[in-house]
Amino acid sequence: MSYLERWWRDAPRKKQEAFAKLVRDGQLEIVSGGWVMNDEANSHYFAIIEQMMEGNMWLNDTIGVVPKNSWSIDPFGYSSTMAYLLRRMGFHNMLIQRTHYELKKELAMKKNLEYLWRQNWDIEETTDIFVHMMPFYSYDIPHTCGPEPAICCQFDFARMRGFSYESCPWRFDPVETDADNVQERATKLLDQYKKKSTLYRTNTLLIPLGDDFRYVSVDEAEVQFRNYEKLFDYINSNPHLNAEVKFGTLEDYFSTLRDEAEKINYSRPGELGSAELQGFPTLSGDFFTYADRNQDYWSGYYVSRPFFKAVDRVLEQMLRASEILGSFVLGYCQKFQCAKLPISFSHKLTAARRNLALFQHHDGVTGTAKDHVVVDYGTRMHTSLQDLQLFMSRAVEVLLGDFHDRSDPTLLSHFETVQERSKYDVQPVHRVLDPHEGKAQSIVFFNPLEQTRDEIVMVVVSTLDVSVLNSNGSCLQSQVSPEWKFVSDEKISTGRHRLYWRASVPALGLETYYVVTGQDCEKAIPAVVKTFTASQQFPCPEPYVCSKLEGKTVEMKNSYYTLSFDVSHGLLQTVTGHKDGEQIVIGEEIGMYRSHGSGAYLFKPIGEAHSIVEEGGHFILTEGPLVQEAHSLPKTEWHKSPLSHSTRIYDCGDSIQDMLIEKEYHVELVGHVFNDKELIVRYKTNIDNQRIFYSDLNGFQMSRRQTYDKIPLQGNYYPMPSLAFLQDSLGTRFSVHSKQSLGAASLKNGWLEIMLDRRLVQDDGRGLGQGVMDNRPMNVIFHLLRESNVSALPKTHSLLTLQPSLLSHRVGAHLNYPMHAFMSKKPHEKSFKLPQQSFTPLTASLPCDVHIVNLKVPQPLRFPHAEAASQRFAILLQRRGWDSSYCKRGGLHCTTVGEEPVNLFYMFKDLSAVNVKATSLNLLHDDPEMLGYLEQIGDVAQEGNVLISPMEIQAYKLDLQLPSLQEE
């Protein structure tokens, strides 16, 4: 729809009406109707829902149609998450193309290229969606009429002279159909159709007729139509050929096929069928990793352009935070002046949604676009990040202000974000707080999660002489540590300091803290610095006390773990849990692949990865009451090391943060010395996982991955959008949560490796026409988690896909939905306070396994004029599936949906939810039966109770009203 919208914007009224009529009459079908045809390996489910919603809603608003069938021919492998989301958006049929050539062969032999795709957790059979998989190498005309491209190419009439398309590489070009050759041509074409039809069960056959950048002129459309019309007329007027051929849309195909399948049962003996459509098998799972020929596995794009894969997720969580804050501003302001803020901003919010949606394209988040296109994607996302930061700063001020204030909310500018980005392709930096004597600087945190959050927060300050106060004015314990550089030069410290304290912020709410100097309460405690350096003296930053590390290994500990490091290499070796005394070997290693033939899409390593860290370098331990950090600037064979890294553990006092180990890798694969190199981090654990690991699909569900010797190394790499874990038969589990999409593998028993960046000189022949040489310095953040299971698993590694634990879900949310921090632009008098210090919109924290995917006002411009009974808000709720054989609460203080159902009427503290109605995930269908939702006990609209099965996402339209206004 991104292209259709561009055309529509400039098209004359007459053209628009003619187009809309063709669509409404069914002569032209719009398939999928997403903003783009999204990638399925690196895209997060939030962004997929947004991009589908944006396209579908634009189409419905503009032409009044809702797409029925999905068409996805170009993404490089397919995810079962997409099948699920489409089904819950009201789609019943989908078509796919790029799957492994061996798999196509296997499915074709059993006539299983058409099947019902079912989610692997689905017992109720509510997720089935009908799939047509195209059988051959490509979606172009030579590979769609039948099995022989040399013949099919002769029926691509736009390859005749006079058009700009290349002639057939098989030496036989198309010729104009006429009375003399029509019999021979039609018979030849029909022979291909018949051969193709033997791969499918029914008598209804689909022959796509198109390619990239086709139908650009009337002449081209005419030459195809004219020739095919003659061929069809000949076939249809000769009954002895037993065939009828006609032009049709995808909907024509699927409805014809479904009619036939209802009359004739095509089921095979012993086959697990589906109530959705009989006669076809049901399959579960996903289609990664894709190979189109030989050993060409498309696992490179899981990592290509990792800098922008990270920006993608930052924009995503900022968009979500902005939608939620905007919803609260409208909910609380209603008819007051402050409602003007989100309404006046709505065009920029739409632009942000569209810029995020655009990047979900299968050449966007994949990292497979040309350099200048990458710059365009990056610039668009950067512009939207700036816009959203400004909007959020103003929304925070409104929510902490007086809702009856008559002044213009679009002029507010008391706050700015603590982090700022100067340019589209650089990492964000912290603004430095420079507190003045006797003045205070306020810091406001927004918690975008559904549970109260207690965590150690950080700001950068210019001086050590600081204290932190909470909103009541009480002093809090705080810590200052030196801020280290990621690139080693004479000075390893930046001269600035990181100030840490423990913040507690309500669910979806705001809380204020003050940073002051010269206060008579407890000052921030300076961290103790211990260093190892092989070379010159260590320049100790003023005024910290530094001492030398003695011995080969050193330990760092908090209340949960003791970490042990190899000092001379600066790598994490083991983690010991204090509760069970169990030690797990982590065996951190930094490695590099050399490759030949790798490009943006393909990963083609030469042999195995080699470790690059040598003895020497700098290793710095910083210890304080709240945060312990090990900072490593490793020595490598290159003058400038391709990376440096930090390991952090926290003492927040029994919070999620205490249970995780934070790893931050600063990667700079910049310069020709790194040409044709691919950088990895590998954890060589002592977990006996039998080379089986689990990685997520789109941040939504887990998929079991097994390493096979029969396929090359690159074929054993899988997408890792946000999580991968290893596990042994005793239930020891090691998880790595990521803040961005990357690729992962378990090549040897106990190993988990993750690729961080790749720099490739050559094009890999898949259409990009260039290498990947535009690497940017970037930081990759992981949260590591070690868990042991309380009711150990059965001994065998079953084919069952395991779920993350409840704690693991919380850790992932903590990383992917970080707190947003805002600071007062100028220091202010200590006595100055906003009308409110905090904002608590929810009645209570939600259960731990419930996630608000989004809370939004889909059409803010209509908000002020909406009728009393309209549903101006939408909420998407997800119930996470979790592994109950782990500590149920994960050592956390929270309930689960099973114990405490969710009620929309009582969810919000000051706002009442009215007119609640279930809807599809694209907000366009209001029949829950059709969408496969769980049957609701009682009426949601009457009682507000939401029944939701594990793994499900459900959407509701509703209105939020202030009780005081309802009475008026």
mmCIF file with all atom_site columns, N, CA, C and O in Angstrom, residues 23-47:
data_model
loop_
_atom_site.group_PDB
_atom_site.id
_atom_site.type_symbol
_atom_site.label_atom_id
_atom_site.label_alt_id
_atom_site.label_comp_id
_atom_site.label_asym_id
_atom_site.label_entity_id
_atom_site.label_seq_id
_atom_site.pdbx_PDB_ins_code
_atom_site.Cartn_x
_atom_site.Cartn_y
_atom_site.Cartn_z
_atom_site.occupancy
_atom_site.B_iso_or_equiv
_atom_site.pdbx_formal_charge
_atom_site.auth_seq_id
_atom_site.auth_comp_id
_atom_site.auth_asym_id
_atom_site.auth_atom_id
_atom_site.pdbx_PDB_model_num
ATOM 1   N N  . VAL A 1 23 ? -11.643 -2.439  -8.230  1.00 0.00 ? 23 VAL A N  1
ATOM 2   C CA . VAL A 1 23 ? -11.392 -3.213  -7.017  1.00 0.00 ? 23 VAL A CA 1
ATOM 3   C C  . VAL A 1 23 ? -12.712 -3.707  -6.426  1.00 0.00 ? 23 VAL A C  1
ATOM 4   O O  . VAL A 1 23 ? -12.860 -4.890  -6.092  1.00 0.00 ? 23 VAL A O  1
ATOM 5   N N  . ARG A 1 24 ? -13.685 -2.812  -6.343  1.00 0.00 ? 24 ARG A N  1
ATOM 6   C CA . ARG A 1 24 ? -14.969 -3.197  -5.742  1.00 0.00 ? 24 ARG A CA 1
ATOM 7   C C  . ARG A 1 24 ? -15.698 -4.240  -6.583  1.00 0.00 ? 24 ARG A C  1
ATOM 8   O O  . ARG A 1 24 ? -16.382 -5.107  -6.059  1.00 0.00 ? 24 ARG A O  1
ATOM 9   N N  . ASP A 1 25 ? -15.518 -4.182  -7.906  1.00 0.00 ? 25 ASP A N  1
ATOM 10  C CA . ASP A 1 25 ? -16.162 -5.167  -8.791  1.00 0.00 ? 25 ASP A CA 1
ATOM 11  C C  . ASP A 1 25 ? -15.426 -6.499  -8.824  1.00 0.00 ? 25 ASP A C  1
ATOM 12  O O  . ASP A 1 25 ? -15.867 -7.429  -9.492  1.00 0.00 ? 25 ASP A O  1
ATOM 13  N N  . GLY A 1 26 ? -14.259 -6.569  -8.165  1.00 0.00 ? 26 GLY A N  1
ATOM 14  C CA . GLY A 1 26 ? -13.513 -7.835  -8.135  1.00 0.00 ? 26 GLY A CA 1
ATOM 15  C C  . GLY A 1 26 ? -12.680 -8.092  -9.377  1.00 0.00 ? 26 GLY A C  1
ATOM 16  O O  . GLY A 1 26 ? -12.152 -9.185  -9.556  1.00 0.00 ? 26 GLY A O  1
ATOM 17  N N  . GLN A 1 27 ? -12.550 -7.088  -10.274 1.00 0.00 ? 27 GLN A N  1
ATOM 18  C CA . GLN A 1 27 ? -11.696 -7.287  -11.456 1.00 0.00 ? 27 GLN A CA 1
ATOM 19  C C  . GLN A 1 27 ? -10.229 -7.135  -11.100 1.00 0.00 ? 27 GLN A C  1
ATOM 20  O O  . GLN A 1 27 ? -9.364  -7.711  -11.723 1.00 0.00 ? 27 GLN A O  1
ATOM 21  N N  . LEU A 1 28 ? -9.983  -6.304  -10.104 1.00 0.00 ? 28 LEU A N  1
ATOM 22  C CA . LEU A 1 28 ? -8.626  -6.105  -9.609  1.00 0.00 ? 28 LEU A CA 1
ATOM 23  C C  . LEU A 1 28 ? -8.685  -6.439  -8.128  1.00 0.00 ? 28 LEU A C  1
ATOM 24  O O  . LEU A 1 28 ? -9.552  -5.925  -7.423  1.00 0.00 ? 28 LEU A O  1
ATOM 25  N N  . GLU A 1 29 ? -7.796  -7.309  -7.679  1.00 0.00 ? 29 GLU A N  1
ATOM 26  C CA . GLU A 1 29 ? -7.807  -7.655  -6.253  1.00 0.00 ? 29 GLU A CA 1
ATOM 27  C C  . GLU A 1 29 ? -6.561  -7.112  -5.585  1.00 0.00 ? 29 GLU A C  1
ATOM 28  O O  . GLU A 1 29 ? -5.459  -7.203  -6.130  1.00 0.00 ? 29 GLU A O  1
ATOM 29  N N  . ILE A 1 30 ? -6.746  -6.534  -4.421  1.00 0.00 ? 30 ILE A N  1
ATOM 30  C CA . ILE A 1 30 ? -5.593  -6.114  -3.633  1.00 0.00 ? 30 ILE A CA 1
ATOM 31  C C  . ILE A 1 30 ? -5.335  -7.217  -2.608  1.00 0.00 ? 30 ILE A C  1
ATOM 32  O O  . ILE A 1 30 ? -6.192  -7.536  -1.785  1.00 0.00 ? 30 ILE A O  1
ATOM 33  N N  . VAL A 1 31 ? -4.157  -7.829  -2.719  1.00 0.00 ? 31 VAL A N  1
ATOM 34  C CA . VAL A 1 31 ? -3.822  -8.962  -1.846  1.00 0.00 ? 31 VAL A CA 1
ATOM 35  C C  . VAL A 1 31 ? -2.933  -8.493  -0.692  1.00 0.00 ? 31 VAL A C  1
ATOM 36  O O  . VAL A 1 31 ? -2.119  -7.595  -0.864  1.00 0.00 ? 31 VAL A O  1
ATOM 37  N N  . SER A 1 32 ? -3.112  -9.101  0.460   1.00 0.00 ? 32 SER A N  1
ATOM 38  C CA . SER A 1 32 ? -2.411  -8.760  1.711   1.00 0.00 ? 32 SER A CA 1
ATOM 39  C C  . SER A 1 32 ? -2.760  -7.362  2.193   1.00 0.00 ? 32 SER A C  1
ATOM 40  O O  . SER A 1 32 ? -3.229  -7.189  3.306   1.00 0.00 ? 32 SER A O  1
ATOM 41  N N  . GLY A 1 33 ? -2.491  -6.354  1.368   1.00 0.00 ? 33 GLY A N  1
ATOM 42  C CA . GLY A 1 33 ? -2.852  -4.991  1.741   1.00 0.00 ? 33 GLY A CA 1
ATOM 43  C C  . GLY A 1 33 ? -2.013  -4.420  2.867   1.00 0.00 ? 33 GLY A C  1
ATOM 44  O O  . GLY A 1 33 ? -2.405  -3.448  3.507   1.00 0.00 ? 33 GLY A O  1
ATOM 45  N N  . GLY A 1 34 ? -0.842  -5.023  3.124   1.00 0.00 ? 34 GLY A N  1
ATOM 46  C CA . GLY A 1 34 ? 0.054   -4.436  4.121   1.00 0.00 ? 34 GLY A CA 1
ATOM 47  C C  . GLY A 1 34 ? 0.709   -3.195  3.552   1.00 0.00 ? 34 GLY A C  1
ATOM 48  O O  . GLY A 1 34 ? 0.628   -2.923  2.352   1.00 0.00 ? 34 GLY A O  1
ATOM 49  N N  . TRP A 1 35 ? 1.364   -2.422  4.419   1.00 0.00 ? 35 TRP A N  1
ATOM 50  C CA . TRP A 1 35 ? 2.081   -1.250  3.918   1.00 0.00 ? 35 TRP A CA 1
ATOM 51  C C  . TRP A 1 35 ? 3.210   -1.722  2.994   1.00 0.00 ? 35 TRP A C  1
ATOM 52  O O  . TRP A 1 35 ? 3.535   -1.078  2.013   1.00 0.00 ? 35 TRP A O  1
ATOM 53  N N  . VAL A 1 36 ? 3.805   -2.883  3.327   1.00 0.00 ? 36 VAL A N  1
ATOM 54  C CA . VAL A 1 36 ? 4.834   -3.521  2.500   1.00 0.00 ? 36 VAL A CA 1
ATOM 55  C C  . VAL A 1 36 ? 4.593   -5.028  2.528   1.00 0.00 ? 36 VAL A C  1
ATOM 56  O O  . VAL A 1 36 ? 3.725   -5.503  3.250   1.00 0.00 ? 36 VAL A O  1
ATOM 57  N N  . MET A 1 37 ? 5.388   -5.779  1.745   1.00 0.00 ? 37 MET A N  1
ATOM 58  C CA . MET A 1 37 ? 5.424   -7.244  1.882   1.00 0.00 ? 37 MET A CA 1
ATOM 59  C C  . MET A 1 37 ? 6.585   -7.520  2.840   1.00 0.00 ? 37 MET A C  1
ATOM 60  O O  . MET A 1 37 ? 7.751   -7.429  2.467   1.00 0.00 ? 37 MET A O  1
ATOM 61  N N  . ASN A 1 38 ? 6.253   -7.766  4.113   1.00 0.00 ? 38 ASN A N  1
ATOM 62  C CA . ASN A 1 38 ? 7.292   -7.737  5.148   1.00 0.00 ? 38 ASN A CA 1
ATOM 63  C C  . ASN A 1 38 ? 8.200   -8.962  5.184   1.00 0.00 ? 38 ASN A C  1
ATOM 64  O O  . ASN A 1 38 ? 7.806   -10.070 4.831   1.00 0.00 ? 38 ASN A O  1
ATOM 65  N N  . ASP A 1 39 ? 9.418   -8.707  5.641   1.00 0.00 ? 39 ASP A N  1
ATOM 66  C CA . ASP A 1 39 ? 10.356  -9.787  5.978   1.00 0.00 ? 39 ASP A CA 1
ATOM 67  C C  . ASP A 1 39 ? 9.744   -10.604 7.119   1.00 0.00 ? 39 ASP A C  1
ATOM 68  O O  . ASP A 1 39 ? 8.956   -10.078 7.908   1.00 0.00 ? 39 ASP A O  1
ATOM 69  N N  . GLU A 1 40 ? 10.117  -11.891 7.214   1.00 0.00 ? 40 GLU A N  1
ATOM 70  C CA . GLU A 1 40 ? 9.546   -12.711 8.288   1.00 0.00 ? 40 GLU A CA 1
ATOM 71  C C  . GLU A 1 40 ? 10.596  -13.263 9.256   1.00 0.00 ? 40 GLU A C  1
ATOM 72  O O  . GLU A 1 40 ? 10.249  -13.919 10.223  1.00 0.00 ? 40 GLU A O  1
ATOM 73  N N  . ALA A 1 41 ? 11.889  -12.974 8.999   1.00 0.00 ? 41 ALA A N  1
ATOM 74  C CA . ALA A 1 41 ? 12.937  -13.479 9.885   1.00 0.00 ? 41 ALA A CA 1
ATOM 75  C C  . ALA A 1 41 ? 13.336  -12.456 10.939  1.00 0.00 ? 41 ALA A C  1
ATOM 76  O O  . ALA A 1 41 ? 13.487  -12.790 12.112  1.00 0.00 ? 41 ALA A O  1
ATOM 77  N N  . ASN A 1 42 ? 13.529  -11.207 10.526  1.00 0.00 ? 42 ASN A N  1
ATOM 78  C CA . ASN A 1 42 ? 14.044  -10.180 11.435  1.00 0.00 ? 42 ASN A CA 1
ATOM 79  C C  . ASN A 1 42 ? 12.969  -9.273  12.003  1.00 0.00 ? 42 ASN A C  1
ATOM 80  O O  . ASN A 1 42 ? 13.243  -8.488  12.901  1.00 0.00 ? 42 ASN A O  1
ATOM 81  N N  . SER A 1 43 ? 11.754  -9.348  11.430  1.00 0.00 ? 43 SER A N  1
ATOM 82  C CA . SER A 1 43 ? 10.712  -8.417  11.860  1.00 0.00 ? 43 SER A CA 1
ATOM 83  C C  . SER A 1 43 ? 10.090  -8.885  13.168  1.00 0.00 ? 43 SER A C  1
ATOM 84  O O  . SER A 1 43 ? 9.900   -10.076 13.392  1.00 0.00 ? 43 SER A O  1
ATOM 85  N N  . HIS A 1 44 ? 9.760   -7.913  14.025  1.00 0.00 ? 44 HIS A N  1
ATOM 86  C CA . HIS A 1 44 ? 9.138   -8.209  15.314  1.00 0.00 ? 44 HIS A CA 1
ATOM 87  C C  . HIS A 1 44 ? 7.618   -8.205  15.140  1.00 0.00 ? 44 HIS A C  1
ATOM 88  O O  . HIS A 1 44 ? 7.093   -7.443  14.328  1.00 0.00 ? 44 HIS A O  1
ATOM 89  N N  . TYR A 1 45 ? 6.918   -9.024  15.902  1.00 0.00 ? 45 TYR A N  1
ATOM 90  C CA . TYR A 1 45 ? 5.469   -9.150  15.669  1.00 0.00 ? 45 TYR A CA 1
ATOM 91  C C  . TYR A 1 45 ? 4.731   -7.824  15.851  1.00 0.00 ? 45 TYR A C  1
ATOM 92  O O  . TYR A 1 45 ? 3.734   -7.565  15.175  1.00 0.00 ? 45 TYR A O  1
ATOM 93  N N  . PHE A 1 46 ? 5.235   -6.952  16.740  1.00 0.00 ? 46 PHE A N  1
ATOM 94  C CA . PHE A 1 46 ? 4.596   -5.645  16.918  1.00 0.00 ? 46 PHE A CA 1
ATOM 95  C C  . PHE A 1 46 ? 4.619   -4.874  15.595  1.00 0.00 ? 46 PHE A C  1
ATOM 96  O O  . PHE A 1 46 ? 3.616   -4.309  15.165  1.00 0.00 ? 46 PHE A O  1
ATOM 97  N N  . ALA A 1 47 ? 5.779   -4.880  14.938  1.00 0.00 ? 47 ALA A N  1
ATOM 98  C CA . ALA A 1 47 ? 5.932   -4.122  13.693  1.00 0.00 ? 47 ALA A CA 1
ATOM 99  C C  . ALA A 1 47 ? 5.137   -4.763  12.557  1.00 0.00 ? 47 ALA A C  1
ATOM 100 O O  . ALA A 1 47 ? 4.621   -4.066  11.684  1.00 0.00 ? 47 ALA A O  1
#
